[in-house]
Short mmCIF file of C-alpha atoms and ligand atoms in Angstrom, two decimals:
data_model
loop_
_atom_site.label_atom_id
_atom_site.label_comp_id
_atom_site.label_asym_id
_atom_site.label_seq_id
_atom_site.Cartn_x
_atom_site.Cartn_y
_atom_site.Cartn_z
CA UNK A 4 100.77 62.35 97.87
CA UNK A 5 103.10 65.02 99.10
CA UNK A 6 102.73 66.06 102.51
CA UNK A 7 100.12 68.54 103.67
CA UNK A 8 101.90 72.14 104.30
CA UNK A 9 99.69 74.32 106.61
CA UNK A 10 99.86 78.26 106.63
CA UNK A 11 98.73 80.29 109.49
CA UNK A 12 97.62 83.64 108.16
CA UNK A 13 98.15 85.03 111.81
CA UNK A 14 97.26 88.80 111.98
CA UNK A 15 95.71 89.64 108.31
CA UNK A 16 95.16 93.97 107.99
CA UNK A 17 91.29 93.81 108.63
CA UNK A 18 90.19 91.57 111.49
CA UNK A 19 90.11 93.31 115.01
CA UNK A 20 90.46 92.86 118.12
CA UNK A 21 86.72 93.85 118.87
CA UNK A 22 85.91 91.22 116.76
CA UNK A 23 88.42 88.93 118.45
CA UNK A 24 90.30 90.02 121.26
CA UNK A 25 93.50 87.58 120.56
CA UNK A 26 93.74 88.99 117.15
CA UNK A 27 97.36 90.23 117.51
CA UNK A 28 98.96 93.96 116.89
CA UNK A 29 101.76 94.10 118.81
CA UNK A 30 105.49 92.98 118.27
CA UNK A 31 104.78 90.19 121.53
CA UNK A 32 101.20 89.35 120.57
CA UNK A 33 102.46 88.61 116.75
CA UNK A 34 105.39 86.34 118.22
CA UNK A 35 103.53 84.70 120.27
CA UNK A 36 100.76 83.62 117.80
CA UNK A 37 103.02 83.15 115.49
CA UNK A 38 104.83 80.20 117.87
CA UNK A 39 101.90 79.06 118.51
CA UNK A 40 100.79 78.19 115.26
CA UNK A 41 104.40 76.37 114.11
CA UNK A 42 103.96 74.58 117.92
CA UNK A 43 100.93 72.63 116.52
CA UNK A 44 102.20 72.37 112.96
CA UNK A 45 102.03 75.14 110.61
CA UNK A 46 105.29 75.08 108.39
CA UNK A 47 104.63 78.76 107.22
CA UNK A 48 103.77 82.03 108.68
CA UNK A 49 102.23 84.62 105.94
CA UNK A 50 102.79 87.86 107.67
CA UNK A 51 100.74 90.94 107.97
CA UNK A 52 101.78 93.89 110.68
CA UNK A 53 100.16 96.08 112.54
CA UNK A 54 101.43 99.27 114.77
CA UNK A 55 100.34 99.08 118.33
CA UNK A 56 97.01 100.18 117.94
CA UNK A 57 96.17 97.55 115.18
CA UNK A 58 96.55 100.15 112.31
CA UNK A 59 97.50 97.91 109.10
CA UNK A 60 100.66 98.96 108.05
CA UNK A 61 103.39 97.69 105.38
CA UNK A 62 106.48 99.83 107.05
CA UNK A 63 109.79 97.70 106.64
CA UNK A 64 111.18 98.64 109.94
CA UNK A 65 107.98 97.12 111.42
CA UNK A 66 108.31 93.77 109.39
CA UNK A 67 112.27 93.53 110.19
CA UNK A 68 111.09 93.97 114.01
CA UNK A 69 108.65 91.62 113.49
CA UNK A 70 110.12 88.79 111.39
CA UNK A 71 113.65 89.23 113.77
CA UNK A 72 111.27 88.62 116.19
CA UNK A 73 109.23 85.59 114.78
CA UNK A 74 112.88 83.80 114.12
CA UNK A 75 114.45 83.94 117.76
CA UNK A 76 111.52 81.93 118.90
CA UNK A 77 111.14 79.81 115.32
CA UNK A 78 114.08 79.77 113.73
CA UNK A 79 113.32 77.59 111.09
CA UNK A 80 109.81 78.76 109.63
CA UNK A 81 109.10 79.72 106.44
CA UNK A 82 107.84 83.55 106.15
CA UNK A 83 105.72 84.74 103.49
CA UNK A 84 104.73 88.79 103.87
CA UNK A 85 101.71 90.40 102.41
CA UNK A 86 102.63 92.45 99.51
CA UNK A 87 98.78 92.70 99.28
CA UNK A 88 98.83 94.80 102.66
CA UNK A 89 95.51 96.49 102.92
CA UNK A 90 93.03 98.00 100.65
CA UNK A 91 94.14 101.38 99.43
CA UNK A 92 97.83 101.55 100.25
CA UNK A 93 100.32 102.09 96.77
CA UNK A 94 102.23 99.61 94.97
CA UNK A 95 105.62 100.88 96.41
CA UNK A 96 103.96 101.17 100.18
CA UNK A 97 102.87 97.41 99.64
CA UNK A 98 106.15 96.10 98.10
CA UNK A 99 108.61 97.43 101.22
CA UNK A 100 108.72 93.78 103.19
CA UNK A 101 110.37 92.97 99.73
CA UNK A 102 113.26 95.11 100.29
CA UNK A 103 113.96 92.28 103.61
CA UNK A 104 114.79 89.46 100.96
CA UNK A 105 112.22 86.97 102.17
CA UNK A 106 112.12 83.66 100.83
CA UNK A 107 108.67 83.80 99.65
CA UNK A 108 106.08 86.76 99.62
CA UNK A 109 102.56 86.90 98.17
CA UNK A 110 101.89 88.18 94.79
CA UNK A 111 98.10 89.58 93.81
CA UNK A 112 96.88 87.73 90.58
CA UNK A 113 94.14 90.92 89.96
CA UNK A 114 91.63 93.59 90.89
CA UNK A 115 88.15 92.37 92.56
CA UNK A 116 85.98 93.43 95.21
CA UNK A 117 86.30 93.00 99.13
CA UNK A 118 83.53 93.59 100.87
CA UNK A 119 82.27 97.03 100.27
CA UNK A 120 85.89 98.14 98.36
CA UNK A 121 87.66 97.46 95.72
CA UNK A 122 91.40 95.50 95.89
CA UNK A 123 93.55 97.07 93.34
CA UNK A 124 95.73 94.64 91.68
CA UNK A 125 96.34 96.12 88.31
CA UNK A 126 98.18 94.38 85.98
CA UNK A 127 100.92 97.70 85.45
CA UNK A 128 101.29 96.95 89.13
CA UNK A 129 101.43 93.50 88.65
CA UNK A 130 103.87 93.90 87.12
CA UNK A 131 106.07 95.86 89.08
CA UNK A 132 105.49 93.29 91.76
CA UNK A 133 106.90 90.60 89.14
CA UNK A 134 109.59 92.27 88.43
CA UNK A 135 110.86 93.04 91.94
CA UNK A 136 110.25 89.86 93.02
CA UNK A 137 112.71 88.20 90.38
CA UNK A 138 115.13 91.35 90.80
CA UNK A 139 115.08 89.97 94.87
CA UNK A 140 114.97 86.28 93.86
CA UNK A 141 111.80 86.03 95.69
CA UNK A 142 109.30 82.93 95.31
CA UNK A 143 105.71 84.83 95.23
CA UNK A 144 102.97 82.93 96.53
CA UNK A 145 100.67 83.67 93.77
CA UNK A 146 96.78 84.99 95.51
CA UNK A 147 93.84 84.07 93.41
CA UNK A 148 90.85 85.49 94.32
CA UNK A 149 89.06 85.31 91.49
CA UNK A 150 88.88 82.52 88.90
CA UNK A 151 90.34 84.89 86.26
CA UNK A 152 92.67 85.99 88.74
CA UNK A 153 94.48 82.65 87.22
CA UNK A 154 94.28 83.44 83.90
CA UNK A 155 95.91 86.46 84.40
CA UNK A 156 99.04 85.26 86.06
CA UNK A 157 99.42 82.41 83.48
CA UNK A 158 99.44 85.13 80.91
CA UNK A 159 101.70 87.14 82.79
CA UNK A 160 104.53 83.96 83.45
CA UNK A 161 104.28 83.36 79.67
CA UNK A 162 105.72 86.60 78.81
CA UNK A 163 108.27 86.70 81.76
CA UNK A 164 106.70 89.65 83.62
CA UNK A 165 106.60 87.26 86.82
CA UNK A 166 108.32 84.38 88.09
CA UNK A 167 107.52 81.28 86.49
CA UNK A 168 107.88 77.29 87.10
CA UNK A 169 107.69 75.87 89.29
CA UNK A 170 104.43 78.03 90.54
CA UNK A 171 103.07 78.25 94.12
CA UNK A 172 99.23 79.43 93.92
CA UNK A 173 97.09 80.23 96.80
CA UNK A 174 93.43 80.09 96.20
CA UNK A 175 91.29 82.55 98.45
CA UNK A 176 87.76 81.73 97.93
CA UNK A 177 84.95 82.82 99.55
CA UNK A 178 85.93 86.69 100.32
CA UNK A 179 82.38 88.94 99.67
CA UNK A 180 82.56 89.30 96.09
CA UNK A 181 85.24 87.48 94.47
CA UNK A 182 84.70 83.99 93.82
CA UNK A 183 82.60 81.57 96.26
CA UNK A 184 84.08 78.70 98.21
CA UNK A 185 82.71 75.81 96.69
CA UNK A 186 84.25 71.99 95.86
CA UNK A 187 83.61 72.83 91.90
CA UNK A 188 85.42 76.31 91.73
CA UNK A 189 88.39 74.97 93.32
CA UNK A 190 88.76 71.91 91.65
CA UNK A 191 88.62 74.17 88.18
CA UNK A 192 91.06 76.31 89.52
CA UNK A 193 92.98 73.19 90.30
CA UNK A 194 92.78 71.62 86.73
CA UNK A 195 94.39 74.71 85.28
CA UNK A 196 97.36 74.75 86.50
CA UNK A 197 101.17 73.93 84.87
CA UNK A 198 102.46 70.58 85.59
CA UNK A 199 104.94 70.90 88.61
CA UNK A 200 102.70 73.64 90.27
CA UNK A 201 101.86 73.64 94.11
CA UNK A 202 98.87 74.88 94.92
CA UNK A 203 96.95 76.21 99.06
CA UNK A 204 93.27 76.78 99.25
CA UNK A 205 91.96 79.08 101.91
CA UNK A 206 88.75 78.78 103.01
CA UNK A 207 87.32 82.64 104.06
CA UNK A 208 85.30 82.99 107.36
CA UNK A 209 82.62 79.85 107.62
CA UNK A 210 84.41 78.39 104.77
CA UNK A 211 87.87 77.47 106.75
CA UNK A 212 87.54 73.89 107.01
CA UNK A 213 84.37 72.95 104.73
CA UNK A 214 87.00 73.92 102.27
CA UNK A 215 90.19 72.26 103.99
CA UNK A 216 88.36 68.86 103.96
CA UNK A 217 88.73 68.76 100.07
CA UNK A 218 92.06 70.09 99.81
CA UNK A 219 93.38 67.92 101.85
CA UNK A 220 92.29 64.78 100.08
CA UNK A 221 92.77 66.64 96.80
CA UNK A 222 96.80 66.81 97.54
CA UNK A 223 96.78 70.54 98.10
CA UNK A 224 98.10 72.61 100.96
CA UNK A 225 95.66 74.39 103.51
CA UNK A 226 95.98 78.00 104.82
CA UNK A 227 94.07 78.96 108.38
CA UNK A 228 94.24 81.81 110.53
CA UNK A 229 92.82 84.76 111.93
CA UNK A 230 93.42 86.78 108.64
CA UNK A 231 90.76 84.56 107.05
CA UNK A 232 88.86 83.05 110.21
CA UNK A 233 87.83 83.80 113.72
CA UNK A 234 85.99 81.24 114.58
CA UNK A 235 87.42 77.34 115.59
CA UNK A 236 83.28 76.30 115.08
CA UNK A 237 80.03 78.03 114.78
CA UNK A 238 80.35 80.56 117.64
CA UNK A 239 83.29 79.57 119.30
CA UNK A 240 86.30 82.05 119.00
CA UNK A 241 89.57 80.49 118.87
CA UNK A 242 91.89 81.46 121.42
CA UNK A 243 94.64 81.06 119.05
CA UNK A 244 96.26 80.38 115.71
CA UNK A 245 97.85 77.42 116.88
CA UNK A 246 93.94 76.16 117.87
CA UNK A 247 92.89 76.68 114.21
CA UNK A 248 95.90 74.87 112.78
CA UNK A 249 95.69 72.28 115.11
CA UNK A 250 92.41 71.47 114.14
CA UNK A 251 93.60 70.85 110.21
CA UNK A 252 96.43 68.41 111.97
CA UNK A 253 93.49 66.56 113.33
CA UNK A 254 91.76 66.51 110.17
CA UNK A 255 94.47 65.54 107.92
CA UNK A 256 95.45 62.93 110.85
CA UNK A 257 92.09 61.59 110.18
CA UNK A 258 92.21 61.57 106.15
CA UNK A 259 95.45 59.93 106.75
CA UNK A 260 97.82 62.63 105.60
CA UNK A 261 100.89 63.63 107.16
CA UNK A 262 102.09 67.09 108.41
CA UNK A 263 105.13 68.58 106.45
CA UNK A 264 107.87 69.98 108.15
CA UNK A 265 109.11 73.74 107.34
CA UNK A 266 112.11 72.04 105.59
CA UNK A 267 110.12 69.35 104.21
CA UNK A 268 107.96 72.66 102.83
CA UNK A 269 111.07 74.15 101.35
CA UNK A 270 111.51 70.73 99.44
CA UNK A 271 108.21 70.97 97.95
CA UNK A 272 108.29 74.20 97.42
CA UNK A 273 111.49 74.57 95.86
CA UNK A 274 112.84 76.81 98.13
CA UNK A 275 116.50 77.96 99.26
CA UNK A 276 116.79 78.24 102.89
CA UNK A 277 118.03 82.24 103.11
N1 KMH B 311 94.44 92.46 102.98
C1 KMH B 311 93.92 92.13 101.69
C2 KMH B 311 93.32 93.35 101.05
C3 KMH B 311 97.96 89.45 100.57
O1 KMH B 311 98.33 89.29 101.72
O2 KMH B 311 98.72 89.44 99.61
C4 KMH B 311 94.94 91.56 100.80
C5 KMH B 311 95.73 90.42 101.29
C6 KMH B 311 96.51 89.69 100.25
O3 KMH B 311 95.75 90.08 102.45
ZN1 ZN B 312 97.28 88.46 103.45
#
């Protein structure tokens, strides 16, 4: 078995500060919990930005600041930014961190619920996505939230309108309304994949690590962070990132798995260092 690659989701575009006060906005506050999380073993950073009152926002200059920023202190981590952004904003707002040549960025596999509104994922916009992504020579870390989320995207690699082999999914499971965290929905999702794929589940809110546990004996990769989790138990806030990642090292260490690397990621992943 491969490794285990951990992603810290560090800032997300919903969670707050009310709701956790080390959620981070700022250019310093994202550094630092970005370092934090590659300090106790996350190989990638998937990267949402705020301005400096927390608004969401998908503005390039803020991402250059920001990843700039994220490299002086961890030069050699792997980046993925949200195309996804938040609910509402356009296509062409959520594609700008594309325009920085990233090595990886996330792709939306389709339209479904959040909470009380609706993510639009189109597949015209899909598409657009695709195509910029393979114009840039961009990996996309394809986002499932649904289970025909991954129907979709197969489709779409078939006819060429998105990158194809080898394919990195992400499966986000447990978000109010899309598809529900459970052992059996994963492990479908996980059957239906190409040969050669490489495949993250992330766990949403309780779900974090009752869904890590699996994953990690499964073979698959495990993404944690604020974006999808406040809590490091049942009513205990983590302080950090790096305390929610830290606590899938200890797992893993325990189910006998090691920790990748951010290069050893790239070789998985079959990614060119930039
Ligand atoms: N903020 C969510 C609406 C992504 O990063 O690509 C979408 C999201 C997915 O976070
Ligand atoms: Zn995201």
């Amino acid at each position: 078995m491969d490794k285990l690659i951990i992603t810290a989701a560090i800032c997300g575009a919903e969670v707050t500060k009310e709701q956790n006060p080390n959620v981070p906005y700022t250019v310093e506050e994202i550094v630092r919990e970005a370092k934090s999380a590659v300090d106790a073993g996350a190989a990638i950073v998937h990267l949402h930005v705020r301005e400096d009152d927390g608004t969401p926002t998908q503005s390039k200059a803020r991402f250059k600041e920001c990843i700039d920023a994220i490299y002086k202190e961890c030069p050699n981590v792997i980046l993925i930014p949200s195309t996804g952004g938040a609910v509402g904003m356009s296509a062409e707002e959520r594609l700008q961190p594309t325009e920085l040549m990233p090595e990886m960025a996330t792709l939306d596999c389709g339209t479904c619920n959040f909470g009380d509104d609706i993510f639009d994922n189109t597949m015209p916009m899909m598409r657009i996505f695709g195509k910029r992504m393979m114009e840039n020579h961009i990996k996309p870390e394809y986002e499932c939230f649904e289970m025909g989320h991954l129907d979709t995207i197969l489709h779409m690699a078939k006819k060429g309108e998105v990158p194809g082999a080898p394919m990195q999914f992400n499966f986000v499971l447990g978000v109010l309304g899309c598809t529900p965290a459970t052992v059996g929905n994963l492990n479908w999702l996980v059957s239906n994949i190409p040969a050669g794929s490489t495949w993250t589940a992330t766990g949403i809110g309780r779900h974090a690590f009752t869904l890590a546990a699996p994953t990690i004996m499964m073979g698959g990769n495990v993404r944690v962070g604020f974006e999808d989790n406040l809590y490091l138990e049942r009513g205990v806030l983590a302080k950090s990132n790096g305390e929610l990642v830290d606590k899938v090292v200890r797992m893993a260490k325990e189910l006998g798995r090691g920790i990748a690397t951010s290069d050893e990621a790239r070789e998985i992943l079959s990614l060119h260092k930039r």
